[in-house]
C-alpha cells in the first residue's frame, strides 16, 4: 500500500482503521473510509485529474462538492461504465477504479492539447462561422470529425447489470440541506410534531460544519444534534441523496447514490419522488472563483475547498499557499492552513482587512498584500508561482496551491424550478430566492445569512413556520445555538479581467473572458443568448461556479446593473441524473410489457420463434417449417396456398359497438357506408383522419340491428377506440351509442387455404358452413360443445378463409381441435412473416402503406366511397393537392433481374433519372412469391410515372445497389377473387 503524501498524521473525519485500496488510471492508491475520491487523490499527491473540453488544458481538483467543473472521472467497466462523475462527490469505496477523461494517449501527454495553439480560431461561436461552408455538404463533411472530438467521458454501450429503484415518500416537511440551517429546521419542525424528511447529498450531515476542525465546538454541536434527531421517530434522514428538481404539488425529485460495492439484489441508485406539505430550502451557497490569466491550472482551488480537505479529510493540499480573495470569508481558510504548517500569503483585492483579521494573520505569520489582485499564474501541470499586481507594481509569489474566493452565491436553483425568479441583493452582491410560494421557506446561506449563528437561528424559525403550515403547533424548545464568530463576507465584486492570456470564466466548457467580450460585440447581450452562443453553463456542472462571473462581466460591458442583466433560467435537474435511476425497474418488458395471446404457451411448446409486434408477442415462424425465417415463411406460404394454414389473430383490436344510432355512427366513422349492411354480413371499412388521410382499416360485422362487432389492425387498436370515444364525446354527443373494447375477451384464429372449408366441417360437424349458409363476408354465431363461437368468412390472403372467435379461456382448446381435425387435410400453423407475405401477393394494404401520409385514392380505395359524403375526413380529402398528377400512388413491382431481390424502403427512379435525392417513390412491402417464382412488392410511385409495364430502378443508397423492376398491378394473385369465393 502506498504511503499518502499529503495526509496529515492526525485529525479529520476519516476512519484510519479502515484503509481502502482504489485505482486511478490504472495506478493503485490508498485512502480511508470517509474519504471522497477527490480527497484520496489529493492525499496521494495527484493534482492532475483531467483535461478541459475544448483546449484539452490540464485541470485539477477545484472544489469539494457537486459544483466541481474539472475533476470528472469515469467509474466502472462494460455495462457499469459511467462517465462524467465529479470526484468530489464520490464516496471512496474498496476496489473503486476511476479513469480520467478527455485525453489521449494519456493524461500527462494529450495530443489534442495542440488545440491551444489554435485558440484564436476556436473562439465563441466558431462552429457556426467555420464549418457551415458554402454548401450543406461542407457541414456533412465536418460533422464526423466534430462529433468524434465532442464530449468528455464515454458511456458504456453494453447492458447495465445493476438494479435501480423508484420509490415514493411522503412527509409533512421536507428539508433540503443537512447543514446547520437544515439541521436546526429539522429539529424545530420535528419537535413541533411534523413528520420530517431531511435530504442531504453528502454521506455525512453537517454541511460547512464539516470544514471546521473535528475537535472544535462545531463538531460537538453537530454530534449533539445528530444524536437528538436520531432519537426522534418522526425524522427520516436521507444521506447520499441529491434533490435535483422541484415540481408541482410540493414534489421533490431525489436521487440516492450508492458508491459502495452493491450487495446482490440491492439498488445502485434510487429515484425517490418525495411529496411534502411544505419545504424548507437550506441548500447553502457556492463560493465564486476569481477570473485571471491561467486561473485553470492544477493547484487552483476554492478557498472553502482547501479548508474542507484540510479539516474534514486531514489533507494539506500544499506547503506554499497563496489565498487570493475579495472578502473576509477566505481568511478562515488561510488561518487553518497556516496553523497546519503551510506558508500562507493572502492577496486581498480590497484595502486593509479588519483589524481582528490582520491581528490573527500576524500571529500566524501570514503575509497580507492589500489592494493586490492576482493577475496570472506560472506553471504547467502544477502551479509554481503567482503574479500579483500590487500598489507598488507587479510581483511574483512562489506557491504550489492558489486558493481563490470571490464571494458566495446562494444555491437558489431548486427555489427557481417552479418559475420564481431569484432576487438580487445589492448589499450582499448576490441573488437570493424570490418570493416563495405558499408552503416554501428558506434558511441559512441560501437567504444570504452566511454566519453559522444566523443559519441556526433562521433554520429554527423556518422549521416552526413549515410545521405550522402543516397544522402542527406544538411548541419546540429553543434552538441549540452555535456561534463560530465568522466575519460575514463583504460585498466586493472582482473587476472583470481585461489583460492578456486565457482567463477562464467557465472551466468545464473552456469559456474565457474574451469569449464574453466577443459575444457582446456580436450582439449576444442577453444572458440567455450569451449562454447558447458561448456554451457557458452548458456543461455537467451547469455553470455553478461561472454564472455570476459571466453576468457580472456582461453587466460591465453593457454598462447595466446586475438585475438589469438578469440570470439564465434554472431548470431541473440541478446536477446530472442517470437515466437508469429515472427508469428504475421499468426496463425491457417491465418498461413496455408485452401481451400474450391465449395460444401463447402452445406456440412456445410447438417450436415457434416469437416476435415482439407492438405490445404483442406473436409467432414469427415455426421452426418445423424451416431453419430460419427466410426458409420458413416461404414454406408456410406454400402450405396456405396448397392446403390450409392456421394463424393466431387474437391481437386484432375488437370493439363492440351498440345502440339505436350505431349504424348512423359507423356511417360517419367509415368512408364507405355501413347503415345498409344486413344483419349477419361483414364489410371491409376504412377510416380517415380529419385531414383526409387514411387512419386505419378493418372489418365490421353486423350482429344485430343495433349491434356491430368491429375489428381493427393490431397496431391501431387503442388509437381507434380512443378516436371513437372522442367523436362520441365531442362531435356527436347526441348519438345513442356505446363503444367497448372486447379485445381481451376473444381468442381469434384464421383458417385459410383451399381445404379450409373441409377442415371447419370436420372440426365442427354440427355447424352448417356451406356456401349457401356462410358465403363470403358473412357471419354465423353458434355454440359448439359449450363454447360460444363467432365465425366470419373473410380473407386477406386471397384464399378461402374463415376467422373463428371464441372466448379467450377456450382459445387453446379450439386451436388444438382445429389442428387435430385439419391434420388429414395438411393444416399447419403459420407465422406473421408468412401472413404479411400472403397479403402482399394479394395486394392488401397494411401498416407500411397506411403510414399516416396516404389517402384513399393513393391506395386505390377511392372507388369504395364513390359519391358518399358526410363522413370524417370527407371535406379535406378533396383538396386539390391530393389529386395532383405526380402524387404517389399504389403500384405493384416485380423484380426482373435474375439473382437480385427487391428490398423494402428502396427509393424508386425511372431508368434515365439521376440516382439522387428522394426519387419518384419508395417500396413499402416486399416478399418472395412462391407462386410467381420471383420477388414482388407494393410501392408508392408518382402517378405520372405509374404506368403498368414500365421499368423502374430500385436504389439502395446504403448498399450502393440498384435493381430493375417492372410496374404491374398490385394484385399479383387471383385478381378476380375466384379462390376466396370458393
CSV table of N, CA and C in Angstrom, one decimal, residues 649 653-658 680 699-704 707-711 740-743 745-751 760 764 767 769 774 778-784 786-794 801-807 814 818:
chain,number,residue,atom,x,y,z
A,649,UNK,N,-54.8,-14.8,-34.7
A,649,UNK,CA,-55.1,-13.4,-35.0
A,649,UNK,C,-55.7,-12.7,-33.8
A,653,UNK,N,-57.6,-5.6,-32.8
A,653,UNK,CA,-58.5,-4.9,-32.0
A,653,UNK,C,-59.9,-5.3,-32.2
A,654,UNK,N,-60.6,-5.5,-31.1
A,654,UNK,CA,-62.0,-5.9,-31.2
A,654,UNK,C,-62.9,-4.9,-30.4
A,655,UNK,N,-63.8,-4.3,-31.0
A,655,UNK,CA,-64.7,-3.3,-30.4
A,655,UNK,C,-66.1,-3.6,-30.6
A,656,UNK,N,-66.9,-3.6,-29.5
A,656,UNK,CA,-68.3,-3.8,-29.5
A,656,UNK,C,-69.0,-2.5,-29.7
A,657,UNK,N,-69.8,-2.3,-30.7
A,657,UNK,CA,-70.5,-1.0,-31.0
A,657,UNK,C,-71.9,-1.3,-30.9
A,658,UNK,N,-72.7,-0.7,-30.0
A,658,UNK,CA,-74.1,-0.9,-30.0
A,658,UNK,C,-74.9,0.3,-29.5
A,680,UNK,N,-75.9,-10.1,-40.0
A,680,UNK,CA,-75.2,-11.3,-40.4
A,680,UNK,C,-74.2,-11.2,-41.5
A,699,UNK,N,-62.5,-4.9,-40.5
A,699,UNK,CA,-63.7,-5.4,-40.9
A,699,UNK,C,-64.7,-5.3,-39.7
A,700,UNK,N,-66.0,-4.9,-40.1
A,700,UNK,CA,-67.0,-4.7,-39.1
A,700,UNK,C,-68.2,-5.6,-39.5
A,701,UNK,N,-68.7,-6.4,-38.5
A,701,UNK,CA,-69.8,-7.3,-38.8
A,701,UNK,C,-71.1,-6.8,-38.0
A,702,UNK,N,-72.2,-6.9,-38.7
A,702,UNK,CA,-73.5,-6.6,-38.0
A,702,UNK,C,-74.1,-7.8,-37.4
A,703,UNK,N,-74.0,-7.8,-36.0
A,703,UNK,CA,-74.5,-8.9,-35.3
A,703,UNK,C,-76.0,-8.9,-35.1
A,704,UNK,N,-76.5,-7.7,-34.8
A,704,UNK,CA,-77.9,-7.5,-34.6
A,704,UNK,C,-78.3,-6.1,-35.3
A,707,UNK,N,-76.3,-3.6,-33.2
A,707,UNK,CA,-75.1,-4.1,-32.6
A,707,UNK,C,-74.1,-4.5,-33.6
A,708,UNK,N,-72.9,-4.1,-33.5
A,708,UNK,CA,-71.8,-4.4,-34.5
A,708,UNK,C,-70.6,-4.9,-33.8
A,709,UNK,N,-69.8,-5.7,-34.5
A,709,UNK,CA,-68.5,-6.2,-34.0
A,709,UNK,C,-67.4,-5.7,-34.9
A,710,UNK,N,-66.6,-4.8,-34.4
A,710,UNK,CA,-65.6,-4.1,-35.2
A,710,UNK,C,-64.2,-4.7,-34.9
A,711,UNK,N,-63.5,-5.0,-36.0
A,711,UNK,CA,-62.1,-5.4,-35.8
A,711,UNK,C,-61.2,-4.3,-36.4
A,740,UNK,N,-67.1,-0.4,-26.7
A,740,UNK,CA,-66.4,-1.1,-25.6
A,740,UNK,C,-65.4,-2.0,-26.2
A,741,UNK,N,-64.2,-1.9,-25.7
A,741,UNK,CA,-63.1,-2.8,-26.1
A,741,UNK,C,-63.4,-4.2,-25.6
A,742,UNK,N,-63.4,-5.2,-26.5
A,742,UNK,CA,-63.5,-6.6,-26.1
A,742,UNK,C,-62.4,-7.4,-26.6
A,743,UNK,N,-61.2,-6.7,-26.8
A,743,UNK,CA,-60.1,-7.4,-27.4
A,743,UNK,C,-59.6,-8.5,-26.6
A,745,UNK,N,-61.4,-10.3,-24.6
A,745,UNK,CA,-62.4,-11.3,-24.3
A,745,UNK,C,-62.4,-12.5,-25.3
A,746,UNK,N,-61.8,-12.2,-26.5
A,746,UNK,CA,-61.9,-13.2,-27.6
A,746,UNK,C,-60.6,-13.6,-28.0
A,747,UNK,N,-60.4,-15.0,-28.1
A,747,UNK,CA,-59.3,-15.6,-28.8
A,747,UNK,C,-59.8,-15.6,-30.3
A,748,UNK,N,-58.8,-15.4,-31.2
A,748,UNK,CA,-59.2,-15.4,-32.6
A,748,UNK,C,-58.2,-16.1,-33.4
A,749,UNK,N,-58.6,-16.8,-34.5
A,749,UNK,CA,-57.7,-17.6,-35.3
A,749,UNK,C,-58.3,-17.6,-36.7
A,750,UNK,N,-57.5,-17.7,-37.7
A,750,UNK,CA,-57.9,-17.8,-39.1
A,750,UNK,C,-57.4,-19.1,-39.7
A,751,UNK,N,-58.4,-19.7,-40.4
A,751,UNK,CA,-58.1,-20.9,-41.2
A,751,UNK,C,-58.2,-20.5,-42.7
A,760,UNK,N,-63.0,-26.9,-41.3
A,760,UNK,CA,-64.1,-26.5,-40.4
A,760,UNK,C,-65.2,-27.5,-40.3
A,764,UNK,N,-66.2,-28.9,-36.7
A,764,UNK,CA,-67.5,-28.5,-36.1
A,764,UNK,C,-68.6,-29.2,-37.0
A,767,UNK,N,-72.2,-27.8,-37.4
A,767,UNK,CA,-72.5,-26.4,-37.9
A,767,UNK,C,-72.6,-26.5,-39.5
A,769,UNK,N,-71.7,-24.8,-42.6
A,769,UNK,CA,-70.8,-23.8,-43.1
A,769,UNK,C,-70.7,-23.9,-44.6
A,774,UNK,N,-73.0,-19.9,-45.4
A,774,UNK,CA,-72.0,-19.0,-44.9
A,774,UNK,C,-71.1,-18.5,-46.2
A,778,UNK,N,-69.8,-13.2,-44.7
A,778,UNK,CA,-71.0,-13.4,-43.9
A,778,UNK,C,-70.5,-14.0,-42.5
A,779,UNK,N,-71.5,-14.1,-41.6
A,779,UNK,CA,-71.2,-14.4,-40.2
A,779,UNK,C,-72.2,-15.4,-39.7
A,780,UNK,N,-71.7,-16.3,-38.8
A,780,UNK,CA,-72.7,-17.1,-38.0
A,780,UNK,C,-72.2,-17.1,-36.6
A,781,UNK,N,-73.1,-17.3,-35.7
A,781,UNK,CA,-72.8,-17.4,-34.3
A,781,UNK,C,-73.5,-18.6,-33.7
A,782,UNK,N,-72.7,-19.4,-33.0
A,782,UNK,CA,-73.3,-20.7,-32.5
A,782,UNK,C,-72.5,-21.2,-31.3
A,783,UNK,N,-73.0,-22.2,-30.7
A,783,UNK,CA,-72.2,-22.9,-29.6
A,783,UNK,C,-71.8,-24.2,-30.1
A,784,UNK,N,-70.6,-24.6,-29.6
A,784,UNK,CA,-70.1,-25.9,-30.0
A,784,UNK,C,-69.5,-26.6,-28.8
A,786,UNK,N,-70.3,-26.3,-25.8
A,786,UNK,CA,-70.1,-25.4,-24.7
A,786,UNK,C,-69.7,-24.0,-25.1
A,787,UNK,N,-68.5,-23.8,-25.7
A,787,UNK,CA,-68.0,-22.5,-26.0
A,787,UNK,C,-68.8,-21.9,-27.1
A,788,UNK,N,-69.0,-20.5,-27.0
A,788,UNK,CA,-69.7,-19.8,-28.0
A,788,UNK,C,-68.7,-19.4,-29.1
A,789,UNK,N,-69.1,-19.6,-30.3
A,789,UNK,CA,-68.3,-19.3,-31.5
A,789,UNK,C,-68.9,-18.2,-32.3
A,790,UNK,N,-68.0,-17.4,-32.9
A,790,UNK,CA,-68.3,-16.5,-34.0
A,790,UNK,C,-67.4,-16.9,-35.1
A,791,UNK,N,-68.0,-17.1,-36.3
A,791,UNK,CA,-67.3,-17.5,-37.5
A,791,UNK,C,-67.6,-16.5,-38.6
A,792,UNK,N,-66.6,-15.8,-39.0
A,792,UNK,CA,-66.8,-14.8,-40.1
A,792,UNK,C,-65.9,-15.3,-41.3
A,793,UNK,N,-66.6,-15.4,-42.4
A,793,UNK,CA,-65.9,-15.8,-43.6
A,793,UNK,C,-65.3,-14.6,-44.4
A,794,UNK,N,-64.1,-14.4,-44.3
A,794,UNK,CA,-63.4,-13.3,-45.0
A,794,UNK,C,-61.9,-13.6,-45.1
A,801,UNK,N,-61.1,-18.3,-46.6
A,801,UNK,CA,-60.6,-18.3,-45.3
A,801,UNK,C,-61.8,-18.0,-44.3
A,802,UNK,N,-61.6,-18.4,-43.1
A,802,UNK,CA,-62.6,-18.2,-42.0
A,802,UNK,C,-61.9,-17.6,-40.8
A,803,UNK,N,-62.5,-16.6,-40.1
A,803,UNK,CA,-62.0,-16.2,-38.9
A,803,UNK,C,-62.9,-16.7,-37.8
A,804,UNK,N,-62.3,-17.4,-36.8
A,804,UNK,CA,-63.1,-18.0,-35.7
A,804,UNK,C,-62.7,-17.3,-34.4
A,805,UNK,N,-63.8,-16.8,-33.7
A,805,UNK,CA,-63.6,-16.1,-32.5
A,805,UNK,C,-64.3,-17.0,-31.4
A,806,UNK,N,-63.6,-17.1,-30.3
A,806,UNK,CA,-64.1,-17.9,-29.2
A,806,UNK,C,-63.6,-17.2,-27.9
A,807,UNK,N,-64.3,-17.5,-26.8
A,807,UNK,CA,-63.9,-16.9,-25.5
A,807,UNK,C,-62.4,-17.2,-25.2
A,814,UNK,N,-60.0,-24.7,-28.8
A,814,UNK,CA,-60.5,-24.7,-30.2
A,814,UNK,C,-59.3,-24.7,-31.2
A,818,UNK,N,-58.9,-27.6,-34.1
A,818,UNK,CA,-58.8,-27.3,-35.5
A,818,UNK,C,-57.6,-28.0,-36.1
